[in-house]
Tab-separated table of C-alpha atoms and ligand atoms in Angstrom:
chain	number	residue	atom	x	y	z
Q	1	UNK	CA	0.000	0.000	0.000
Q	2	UNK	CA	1.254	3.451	-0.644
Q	3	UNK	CA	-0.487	6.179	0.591
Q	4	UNK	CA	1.444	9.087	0.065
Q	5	UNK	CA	0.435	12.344	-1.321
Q	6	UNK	CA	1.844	13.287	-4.732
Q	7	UNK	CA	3.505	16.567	-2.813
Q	8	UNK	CA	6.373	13.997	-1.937
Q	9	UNK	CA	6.782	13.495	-5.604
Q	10	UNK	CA	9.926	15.713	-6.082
Q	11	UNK	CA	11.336	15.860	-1.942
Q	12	UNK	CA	14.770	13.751	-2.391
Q	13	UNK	CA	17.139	12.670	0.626
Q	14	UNK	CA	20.450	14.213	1.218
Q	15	UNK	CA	23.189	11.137	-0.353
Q	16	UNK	CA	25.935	12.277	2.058
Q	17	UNK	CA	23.353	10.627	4.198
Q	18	UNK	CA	23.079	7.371	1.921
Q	19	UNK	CA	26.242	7.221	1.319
Q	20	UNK	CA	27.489	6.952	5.116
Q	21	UNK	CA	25.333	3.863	5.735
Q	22	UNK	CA	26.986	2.256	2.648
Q	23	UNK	CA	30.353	3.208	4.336
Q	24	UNK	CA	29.353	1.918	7.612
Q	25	UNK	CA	27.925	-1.489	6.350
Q	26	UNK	CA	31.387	-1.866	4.548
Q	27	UNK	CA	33.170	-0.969	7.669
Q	28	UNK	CA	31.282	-3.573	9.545
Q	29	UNK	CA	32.214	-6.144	7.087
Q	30	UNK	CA	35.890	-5.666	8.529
Q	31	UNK	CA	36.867	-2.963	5.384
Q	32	UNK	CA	39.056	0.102	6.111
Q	33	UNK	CA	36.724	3.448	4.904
Q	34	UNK	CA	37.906	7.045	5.149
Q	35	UNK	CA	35.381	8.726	5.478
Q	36	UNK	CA	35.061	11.899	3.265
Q	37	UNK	CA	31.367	11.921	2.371
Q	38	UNK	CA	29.601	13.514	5.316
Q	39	UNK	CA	29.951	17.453	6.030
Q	40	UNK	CA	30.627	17.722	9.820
Q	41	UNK	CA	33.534	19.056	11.460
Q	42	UNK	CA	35.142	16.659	12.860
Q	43	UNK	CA	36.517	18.682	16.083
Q	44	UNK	CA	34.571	18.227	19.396
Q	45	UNK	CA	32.166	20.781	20.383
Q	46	UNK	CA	35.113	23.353	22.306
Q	47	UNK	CA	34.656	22.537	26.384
Q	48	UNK	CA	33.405	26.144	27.095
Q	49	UNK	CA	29.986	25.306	24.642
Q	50	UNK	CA	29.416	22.080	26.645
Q	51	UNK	CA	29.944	23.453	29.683
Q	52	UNK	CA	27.105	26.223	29.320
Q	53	UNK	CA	24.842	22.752	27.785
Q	54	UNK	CA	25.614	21.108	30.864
Q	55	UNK	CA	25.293	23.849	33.353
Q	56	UNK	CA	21.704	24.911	31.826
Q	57	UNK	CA	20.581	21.014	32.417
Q	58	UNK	CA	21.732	20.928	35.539
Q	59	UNK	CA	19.796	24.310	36.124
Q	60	UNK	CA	16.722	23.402	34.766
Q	61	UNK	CA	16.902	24.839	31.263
Q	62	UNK	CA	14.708	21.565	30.051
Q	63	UNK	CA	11.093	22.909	29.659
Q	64	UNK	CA	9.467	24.791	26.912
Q	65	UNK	CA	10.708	28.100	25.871
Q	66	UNK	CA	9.753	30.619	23.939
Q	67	UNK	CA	8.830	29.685	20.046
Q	68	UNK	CA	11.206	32.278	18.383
Q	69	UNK	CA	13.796	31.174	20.409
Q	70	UNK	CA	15.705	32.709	23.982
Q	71	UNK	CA	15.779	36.227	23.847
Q	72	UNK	CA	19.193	36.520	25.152
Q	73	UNK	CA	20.343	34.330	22.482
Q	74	UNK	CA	18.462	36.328	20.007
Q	75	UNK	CA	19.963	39.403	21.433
Q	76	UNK	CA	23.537	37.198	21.024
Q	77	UNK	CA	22.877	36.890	17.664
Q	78	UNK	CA	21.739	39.644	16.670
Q	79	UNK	CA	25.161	41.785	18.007
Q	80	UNK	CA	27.365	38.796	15.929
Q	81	UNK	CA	25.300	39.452	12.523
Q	82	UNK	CA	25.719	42.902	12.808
Q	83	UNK	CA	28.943	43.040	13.468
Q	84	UNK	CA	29.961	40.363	10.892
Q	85	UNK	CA	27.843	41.471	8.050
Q	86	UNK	CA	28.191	45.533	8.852
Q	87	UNK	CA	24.335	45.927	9.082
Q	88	UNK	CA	21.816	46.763	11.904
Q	89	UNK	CA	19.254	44.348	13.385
Q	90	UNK	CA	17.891	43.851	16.641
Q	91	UNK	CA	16.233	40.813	18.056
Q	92	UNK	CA	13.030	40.895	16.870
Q	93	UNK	CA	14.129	39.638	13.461
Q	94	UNK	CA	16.019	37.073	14.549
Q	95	UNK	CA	14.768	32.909	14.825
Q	96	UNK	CA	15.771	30.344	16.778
Q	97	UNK	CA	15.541	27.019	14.545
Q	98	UNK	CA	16.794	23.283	15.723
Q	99	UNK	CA	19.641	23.483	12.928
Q	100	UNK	CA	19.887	25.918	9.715
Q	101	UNK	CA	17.640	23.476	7.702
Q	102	UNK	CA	14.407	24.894	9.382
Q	103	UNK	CA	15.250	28.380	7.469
Q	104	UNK	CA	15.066	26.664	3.957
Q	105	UNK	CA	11.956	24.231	5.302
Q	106	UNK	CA	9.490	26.831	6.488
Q	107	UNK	CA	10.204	29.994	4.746
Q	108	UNK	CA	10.274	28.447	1.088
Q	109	UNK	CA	6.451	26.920	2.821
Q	110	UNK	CA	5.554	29.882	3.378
Q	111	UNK	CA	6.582	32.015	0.371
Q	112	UNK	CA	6.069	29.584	-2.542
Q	113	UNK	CA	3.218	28.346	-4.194
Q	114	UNK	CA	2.157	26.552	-7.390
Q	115	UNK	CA	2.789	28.885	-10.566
Q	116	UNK	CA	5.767	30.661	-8.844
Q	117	UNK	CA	9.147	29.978	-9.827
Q	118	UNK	CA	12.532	29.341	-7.754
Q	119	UNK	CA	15.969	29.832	-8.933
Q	120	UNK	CA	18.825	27.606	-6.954
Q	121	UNK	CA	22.318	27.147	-7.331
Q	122	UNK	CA	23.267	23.901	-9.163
Q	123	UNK	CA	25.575	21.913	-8.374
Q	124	UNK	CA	23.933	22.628	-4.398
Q	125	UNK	CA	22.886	21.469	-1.129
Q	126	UNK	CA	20.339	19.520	-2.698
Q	127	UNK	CA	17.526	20.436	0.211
Q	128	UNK	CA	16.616	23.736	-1.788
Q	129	UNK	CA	15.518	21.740	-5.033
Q	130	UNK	CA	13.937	19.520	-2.916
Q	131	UNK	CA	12.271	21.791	-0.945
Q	132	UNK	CA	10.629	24.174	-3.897
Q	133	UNK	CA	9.589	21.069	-5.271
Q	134	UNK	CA	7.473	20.177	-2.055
Q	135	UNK	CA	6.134	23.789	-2.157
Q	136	UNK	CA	4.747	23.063	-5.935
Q	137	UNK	CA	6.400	26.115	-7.014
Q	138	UNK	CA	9.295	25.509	-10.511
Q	139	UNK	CA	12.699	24.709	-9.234
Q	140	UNK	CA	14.570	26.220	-11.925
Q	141	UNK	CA	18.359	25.591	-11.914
Q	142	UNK	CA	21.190	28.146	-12.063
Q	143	UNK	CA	24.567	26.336	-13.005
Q	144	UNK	CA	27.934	27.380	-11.581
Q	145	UNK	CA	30.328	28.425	-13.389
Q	146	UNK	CA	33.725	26.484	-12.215
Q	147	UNK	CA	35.983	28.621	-14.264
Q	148	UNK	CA	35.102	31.838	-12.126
Q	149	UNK	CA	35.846	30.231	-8.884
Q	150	UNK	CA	31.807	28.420	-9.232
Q	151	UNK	CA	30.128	31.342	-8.882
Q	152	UNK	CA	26.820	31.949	-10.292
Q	153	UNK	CA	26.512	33.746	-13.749
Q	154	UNK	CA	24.934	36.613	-13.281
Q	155	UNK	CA	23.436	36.586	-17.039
Q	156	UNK	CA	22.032	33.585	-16.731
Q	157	UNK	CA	20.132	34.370	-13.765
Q	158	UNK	CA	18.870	37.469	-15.569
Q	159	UNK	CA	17.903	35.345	-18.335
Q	160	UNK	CA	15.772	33.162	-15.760
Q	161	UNK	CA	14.049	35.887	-13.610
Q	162	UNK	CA	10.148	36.075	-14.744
Q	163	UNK	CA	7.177	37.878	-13.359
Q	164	UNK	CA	6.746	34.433	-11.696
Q	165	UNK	CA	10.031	34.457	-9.630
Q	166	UNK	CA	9.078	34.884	-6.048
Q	167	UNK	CA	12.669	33.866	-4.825
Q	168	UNK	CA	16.643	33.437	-5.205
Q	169	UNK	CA	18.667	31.088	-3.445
Q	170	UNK	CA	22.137	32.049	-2.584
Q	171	UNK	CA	25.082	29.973	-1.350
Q	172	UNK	CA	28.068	31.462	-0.402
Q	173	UNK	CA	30.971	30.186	0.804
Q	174	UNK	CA	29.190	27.203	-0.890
Q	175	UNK	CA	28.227	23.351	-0.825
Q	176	UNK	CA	29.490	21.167	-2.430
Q	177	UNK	CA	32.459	23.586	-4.366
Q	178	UNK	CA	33.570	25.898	-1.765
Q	179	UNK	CA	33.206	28.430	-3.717
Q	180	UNK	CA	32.934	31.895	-2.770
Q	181	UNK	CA	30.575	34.266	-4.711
Q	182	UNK	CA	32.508	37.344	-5.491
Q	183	UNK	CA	31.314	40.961	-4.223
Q	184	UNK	CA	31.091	41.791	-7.532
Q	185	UNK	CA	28.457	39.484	-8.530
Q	186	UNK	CA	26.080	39.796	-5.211
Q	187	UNK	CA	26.029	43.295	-6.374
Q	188	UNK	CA	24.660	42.792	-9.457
Q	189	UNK	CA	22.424	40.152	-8.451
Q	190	UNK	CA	21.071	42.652	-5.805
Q	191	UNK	CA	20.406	45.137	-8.123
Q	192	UNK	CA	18.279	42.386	-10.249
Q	193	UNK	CA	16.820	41.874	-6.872
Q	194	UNK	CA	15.644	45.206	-5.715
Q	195	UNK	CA	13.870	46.307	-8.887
Q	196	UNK	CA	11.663	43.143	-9.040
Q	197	UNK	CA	8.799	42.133	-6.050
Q	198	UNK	CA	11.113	38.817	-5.288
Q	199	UNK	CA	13.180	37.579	-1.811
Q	200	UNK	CA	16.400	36.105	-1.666
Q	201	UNK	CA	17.190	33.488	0.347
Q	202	UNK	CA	20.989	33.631	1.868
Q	203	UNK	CA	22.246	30.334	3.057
Q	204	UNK	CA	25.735	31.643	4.684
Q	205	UNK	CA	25.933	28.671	6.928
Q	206	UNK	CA	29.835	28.316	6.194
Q	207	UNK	CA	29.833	32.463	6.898
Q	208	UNK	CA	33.230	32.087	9.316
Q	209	UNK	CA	34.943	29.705	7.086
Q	210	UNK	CA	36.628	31.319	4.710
Q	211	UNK	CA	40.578	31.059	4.023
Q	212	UNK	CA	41.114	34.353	2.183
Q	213	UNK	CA	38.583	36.910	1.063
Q	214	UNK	CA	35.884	37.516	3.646
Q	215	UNK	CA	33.005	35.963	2.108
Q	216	UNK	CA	30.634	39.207	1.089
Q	217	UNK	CA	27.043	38.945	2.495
Q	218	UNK	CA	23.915	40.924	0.268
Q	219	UNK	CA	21.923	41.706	3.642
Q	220	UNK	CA	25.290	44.283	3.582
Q	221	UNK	CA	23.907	46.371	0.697
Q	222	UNK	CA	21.141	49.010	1.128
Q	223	UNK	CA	17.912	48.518	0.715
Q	224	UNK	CA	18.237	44.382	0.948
Q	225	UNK	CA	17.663	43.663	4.133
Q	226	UNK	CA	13.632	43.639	3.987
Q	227	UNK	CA	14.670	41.221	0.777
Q	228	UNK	CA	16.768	38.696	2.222
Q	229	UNK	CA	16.071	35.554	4.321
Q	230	UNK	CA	19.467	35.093	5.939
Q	231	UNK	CA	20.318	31.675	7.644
Q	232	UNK	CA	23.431	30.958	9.721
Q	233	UNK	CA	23.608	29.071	12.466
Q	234	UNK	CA	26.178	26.549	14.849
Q	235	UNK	CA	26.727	23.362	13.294
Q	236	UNK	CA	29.606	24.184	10.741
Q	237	UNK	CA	30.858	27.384	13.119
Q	238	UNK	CA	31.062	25.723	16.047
Q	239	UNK	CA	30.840	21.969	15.178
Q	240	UNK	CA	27.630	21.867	16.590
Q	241	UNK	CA	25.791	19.667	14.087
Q	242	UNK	CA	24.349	17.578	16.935
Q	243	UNK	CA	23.115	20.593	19.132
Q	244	UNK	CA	20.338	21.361	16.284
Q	245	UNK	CA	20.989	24.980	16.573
Q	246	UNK	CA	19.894	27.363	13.290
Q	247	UNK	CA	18.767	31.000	13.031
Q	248	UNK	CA	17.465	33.133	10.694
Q	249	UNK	CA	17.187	36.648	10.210
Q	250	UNK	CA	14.117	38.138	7.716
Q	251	UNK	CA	11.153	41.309	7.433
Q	252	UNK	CA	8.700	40.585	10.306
Q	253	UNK	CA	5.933	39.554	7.854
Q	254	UNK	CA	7.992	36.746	6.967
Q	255	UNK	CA	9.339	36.058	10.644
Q	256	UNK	CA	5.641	35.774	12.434
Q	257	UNK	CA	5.127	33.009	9.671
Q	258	UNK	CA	7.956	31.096	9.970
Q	259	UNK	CA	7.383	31.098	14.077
Q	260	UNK	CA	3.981	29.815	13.151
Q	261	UNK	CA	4.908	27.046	11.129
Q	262	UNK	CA	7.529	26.086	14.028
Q	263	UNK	CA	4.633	26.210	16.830
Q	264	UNK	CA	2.781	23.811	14.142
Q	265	UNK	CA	5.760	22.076	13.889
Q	266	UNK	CA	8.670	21.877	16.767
Q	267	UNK	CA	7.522	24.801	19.602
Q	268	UNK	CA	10.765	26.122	19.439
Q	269	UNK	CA	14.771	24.715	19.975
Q	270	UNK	CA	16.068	22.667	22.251
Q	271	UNK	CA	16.307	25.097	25.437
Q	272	UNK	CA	19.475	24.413	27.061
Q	273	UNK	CA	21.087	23.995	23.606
Q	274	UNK	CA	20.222	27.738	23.264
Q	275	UNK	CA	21.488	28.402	26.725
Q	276	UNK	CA	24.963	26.480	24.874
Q	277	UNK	CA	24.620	28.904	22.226
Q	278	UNK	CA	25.482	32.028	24.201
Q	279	UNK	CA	28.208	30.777	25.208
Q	280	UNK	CA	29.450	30.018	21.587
Q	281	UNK	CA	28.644	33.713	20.574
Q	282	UNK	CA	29.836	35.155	23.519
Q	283	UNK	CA	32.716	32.817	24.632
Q	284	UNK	CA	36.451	32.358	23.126
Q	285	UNK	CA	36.640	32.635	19.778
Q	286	UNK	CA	39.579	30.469	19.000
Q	287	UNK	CA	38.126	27.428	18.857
Q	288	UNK	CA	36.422	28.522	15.532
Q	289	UNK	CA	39.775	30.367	14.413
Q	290	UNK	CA	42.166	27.297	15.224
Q	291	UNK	CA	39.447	25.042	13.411
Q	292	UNK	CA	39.768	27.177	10.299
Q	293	UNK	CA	43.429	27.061	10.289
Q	294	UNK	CA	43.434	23.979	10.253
Q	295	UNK	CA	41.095	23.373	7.719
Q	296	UNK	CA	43.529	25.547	5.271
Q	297	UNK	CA	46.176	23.360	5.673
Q	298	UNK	CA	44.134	20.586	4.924
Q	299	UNK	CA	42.556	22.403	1.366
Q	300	UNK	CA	45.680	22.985	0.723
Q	301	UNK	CA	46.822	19.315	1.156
Q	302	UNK	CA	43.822	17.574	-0.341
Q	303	UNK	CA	43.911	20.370	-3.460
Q	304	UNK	CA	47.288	19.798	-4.316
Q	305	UNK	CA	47.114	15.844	-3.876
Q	306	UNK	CA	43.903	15.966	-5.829
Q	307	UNK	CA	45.519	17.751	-9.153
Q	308	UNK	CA	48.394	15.235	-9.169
Q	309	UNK	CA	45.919	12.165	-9.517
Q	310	UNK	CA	45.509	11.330	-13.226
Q	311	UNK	CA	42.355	12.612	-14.993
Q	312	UNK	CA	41.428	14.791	-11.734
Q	313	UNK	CA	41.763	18.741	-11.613
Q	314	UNK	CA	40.782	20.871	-8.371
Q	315	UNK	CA	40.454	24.378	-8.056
Q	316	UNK	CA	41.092	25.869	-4.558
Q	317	UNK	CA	37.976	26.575	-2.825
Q	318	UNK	CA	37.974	29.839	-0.984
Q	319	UNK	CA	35.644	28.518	2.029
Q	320	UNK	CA	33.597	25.584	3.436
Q	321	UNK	CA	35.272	22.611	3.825
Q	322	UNK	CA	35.077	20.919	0.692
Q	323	UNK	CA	36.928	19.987	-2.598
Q	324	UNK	CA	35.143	19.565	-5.822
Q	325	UNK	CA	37.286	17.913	-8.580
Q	326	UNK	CA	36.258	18.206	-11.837
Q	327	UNK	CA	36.789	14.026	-13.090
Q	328	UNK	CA	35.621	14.390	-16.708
Q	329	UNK	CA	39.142	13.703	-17.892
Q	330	UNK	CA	38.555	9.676	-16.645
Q	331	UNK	CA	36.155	9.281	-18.501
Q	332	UNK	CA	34.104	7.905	-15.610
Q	333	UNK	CA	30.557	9.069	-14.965
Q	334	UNK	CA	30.670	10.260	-11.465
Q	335	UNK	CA	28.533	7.971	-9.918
Q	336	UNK	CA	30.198	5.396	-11.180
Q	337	UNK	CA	33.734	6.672	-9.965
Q	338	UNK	CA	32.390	7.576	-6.397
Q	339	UNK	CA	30.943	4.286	-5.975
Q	340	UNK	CA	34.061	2.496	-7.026
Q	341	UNK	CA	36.011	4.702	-4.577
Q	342	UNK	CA	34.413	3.801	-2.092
Q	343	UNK	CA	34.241	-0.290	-2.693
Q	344	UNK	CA	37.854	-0.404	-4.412
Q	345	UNK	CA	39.543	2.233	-2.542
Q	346	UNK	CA	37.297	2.691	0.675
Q	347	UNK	CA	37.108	6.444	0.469
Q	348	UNK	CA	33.783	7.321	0.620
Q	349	UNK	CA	33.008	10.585	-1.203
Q	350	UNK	CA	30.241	11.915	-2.997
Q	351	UNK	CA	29.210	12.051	-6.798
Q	352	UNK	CA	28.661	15.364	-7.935
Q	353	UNK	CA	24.927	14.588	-9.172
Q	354	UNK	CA	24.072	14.286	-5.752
Q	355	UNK	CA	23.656	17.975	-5.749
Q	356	UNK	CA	21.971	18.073	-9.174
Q	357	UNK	CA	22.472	17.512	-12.600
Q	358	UNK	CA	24.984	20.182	-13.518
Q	359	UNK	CA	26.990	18.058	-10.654
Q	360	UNK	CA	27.721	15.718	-13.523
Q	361	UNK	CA	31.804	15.186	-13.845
Q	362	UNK	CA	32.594	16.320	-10.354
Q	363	UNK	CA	33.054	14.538	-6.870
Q	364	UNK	CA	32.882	16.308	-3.716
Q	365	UNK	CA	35.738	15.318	-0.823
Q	366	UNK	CA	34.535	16.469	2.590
Q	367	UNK	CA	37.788	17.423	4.585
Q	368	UNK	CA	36.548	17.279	7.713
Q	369	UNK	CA	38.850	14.703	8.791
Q	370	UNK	CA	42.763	14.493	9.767
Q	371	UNK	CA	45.716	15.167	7.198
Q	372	UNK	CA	46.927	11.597	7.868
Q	373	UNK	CA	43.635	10.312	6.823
Q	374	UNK	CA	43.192	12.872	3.793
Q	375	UNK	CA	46.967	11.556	2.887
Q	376	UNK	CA	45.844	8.161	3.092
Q	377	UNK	CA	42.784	8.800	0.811
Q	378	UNK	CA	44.658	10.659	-2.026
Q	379	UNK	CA	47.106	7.510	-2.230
Q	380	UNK	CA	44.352	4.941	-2.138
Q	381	UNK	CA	42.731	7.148	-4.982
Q	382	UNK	CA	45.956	7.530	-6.794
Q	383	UNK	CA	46.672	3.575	-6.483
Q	384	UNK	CA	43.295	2.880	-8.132
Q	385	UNK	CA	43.518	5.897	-11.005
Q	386	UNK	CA	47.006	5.156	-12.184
Q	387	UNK	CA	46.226	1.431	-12.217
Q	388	UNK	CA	43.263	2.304	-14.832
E	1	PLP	C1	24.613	24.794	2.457
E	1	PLP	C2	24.030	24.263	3.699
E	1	PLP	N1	22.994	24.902	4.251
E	1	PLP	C3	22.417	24.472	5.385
E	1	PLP	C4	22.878	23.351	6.040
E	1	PLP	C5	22.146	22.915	7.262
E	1	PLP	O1	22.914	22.641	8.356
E	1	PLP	P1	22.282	22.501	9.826
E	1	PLP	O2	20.833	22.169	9.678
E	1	PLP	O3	23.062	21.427	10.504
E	1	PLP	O4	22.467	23.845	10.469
E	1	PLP	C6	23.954	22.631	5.497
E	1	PLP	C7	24.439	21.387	6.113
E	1	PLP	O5	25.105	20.569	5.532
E	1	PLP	C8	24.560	23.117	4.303
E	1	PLP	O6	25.607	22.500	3.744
């Protein structure tokens, strides 16, 4: 029996998730995997953060809270997205959501609608296709470019704006390249923007990890603020994934709805996670700066091992913590090579089409894991290729 309304028709899963329980069977079958597919930090959660998570336990911070999350967190936030982004909010525009996910699920619910149209970065995280196909609006696909650093081209997405467009998704520093959309091009995209009755929707979840140009945000540009939908949140910042922690900032019409949706849907984030929060806003710092050096030496290690494997060429990503060969030189359709990575080579990475079509002739190598293991990978993978 399948019961299911056609809605589900077009919502996909995420295959870094797939891909990890293929890893983990193989692993339990006695094989050696490095692990590459999934994108977590792989640092703990820094002592000061779990601290604060277990202090607010043991002082009762385990009922229900507020729905658009603990004001002093909001009030946390809001002084670190000003700050970072040059811009002035206060609280009230700020969400509390368990995770940055939350800020693609229930604003693109609430905004879009059958007849409107949607335009997403492609390759990319593949939730936002997934998502504007739940909301019955067009999912229509903006390609990056990977000779200008995978940026988005602006006169494409000129091309593809329509009365119908009711919303942009931006990505930047970005999943699955790491690419960082210049300052140049936000611009221009912003000036698209402002003319037209349209949002955008900023996804600058990998905001603080950047390794040389400060990744530029649009919410910085006059006038774009009552346009944008910016999410951020802990999981990449301060390897957090587990805590479930998310915000968004966006104009109060759009806010009240989103809280709605969440009392329909959650209440409101964990509560002494948010407590947790605070203390990664408002703690040390260098656990998110020594986690970002690190992860340059590691681009640097993986990009550089990466180019010398036959048939592979990387550029170097400017942020996030991902590399995103282009493979088309080995002839190998991408699935095909990821898969026999992982079962001949047991390093689990992910095809490219796992974040669309235009994904096609890439792989994406999560380096979220130690240089001796991302060493160990690019010789397994050069074993294999040169063997070809
Ligand atoms: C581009 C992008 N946006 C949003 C998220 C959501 O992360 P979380 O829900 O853990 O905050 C991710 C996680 O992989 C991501 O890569």
């Amino acid at each position: 029996m399948n019961l299911l309304s056609s809605r589900m028709d077009g919502v996909r899963g995420e295959g870094a998730f797939a891909v990890l329980v293929e890893a983990r069977k193989l692993e339990a079958q006695g094989r050696s995997i490095i692990h590459m597919e999934i994108g977590e930090p792989d640092f703990p959660t820094a002592s000061h953060i779990v601290e604060a998570g277990k202090e607010a336990l043991d002082s009762g911070w385990t009922k229900y809270g507020p729905t658009q999350g603990d004001p002093e967190l909001r009030e946390a936030i809001a002084e670190v997205v000003c700050k970072q982004r040059d811009i002035k909010i206060d609280e009230s525009q700020v969400v509390v959501t368990p995770g940055g996910k939350p800020i693609l699920f229930f604003p693109i619910l609430s905004l879009l609608e059958p007849g409107d149209e949607a335009l997403y970065p492609n390759p990319g995280f593949p939730i936002y296709e997934s998502m504007i196909n739940y909301s019955g609006a067009k999912a229509i696909p903006i390609p990056l470019v990977e000779s200008r650093g995978f940026s988005l081209d602006v006169n494409v997405i000129r091309d593809k704006l329509s009365d119908k467009t009711k919303l942009l998704i931006l990505n930047s520093p970005q999943n699955p390249t790491g690419g960082v959309v210049p300052e140049e091009d936000i611009r221009a995209i912003a000036e698209m923007v402002l003319e037209r009755n349209m949002m955008v929707l900023a996804d600058e979840v990998y905001s603080r990890i950047y390794f040389e140009e400060k990744p530029f945000s649009i919410t910085s540009i006059d006038g774009m603020l009552e346009k944008t939908i910016l999410l951020d949140g802990f999981s990449k910042t301060f390897s957090m994934t587990g805590w479930r922690m998310g915000y968004g900032v966006m104009p109060k019409w759009l806010l009240d709805a989103v809280c709605l949706m969440m009392v329909n849907c959650n209440s409101h984030t964990s509560s002494f996670s948010q407590r947790a929060g605070i203390a990664a806003l408002r703690g040390p710092q260098n656990c998110v700066q020594d986690m970002v050096a690190e992860f340059a030496q590691r681009r640097d290690l993986i990009v550089d091992g990466l180019n010398n494997i036959p048939g592979f060429s990387c550029t170097k990503p400017g942020g996030a913590f991902y590399a995103f060969p282009n493979t088309t030189q080995t002839g190998i359709p991408s699935d095909e090579l990821a898969h026999r990575l992982l079962h001949e080579a047991g390093v689990a990475c992910l095809t490219g089409t796992s974040f669309g079509d235009y994904g096609e002739g890439y792989l994406r190598f999560s380096y979220a894991t130690s240089r001796t293991e991302i060493q160990e990978a690019l010789t397994r993978i050069d074993k294999i290729m040169s063997g070809l």
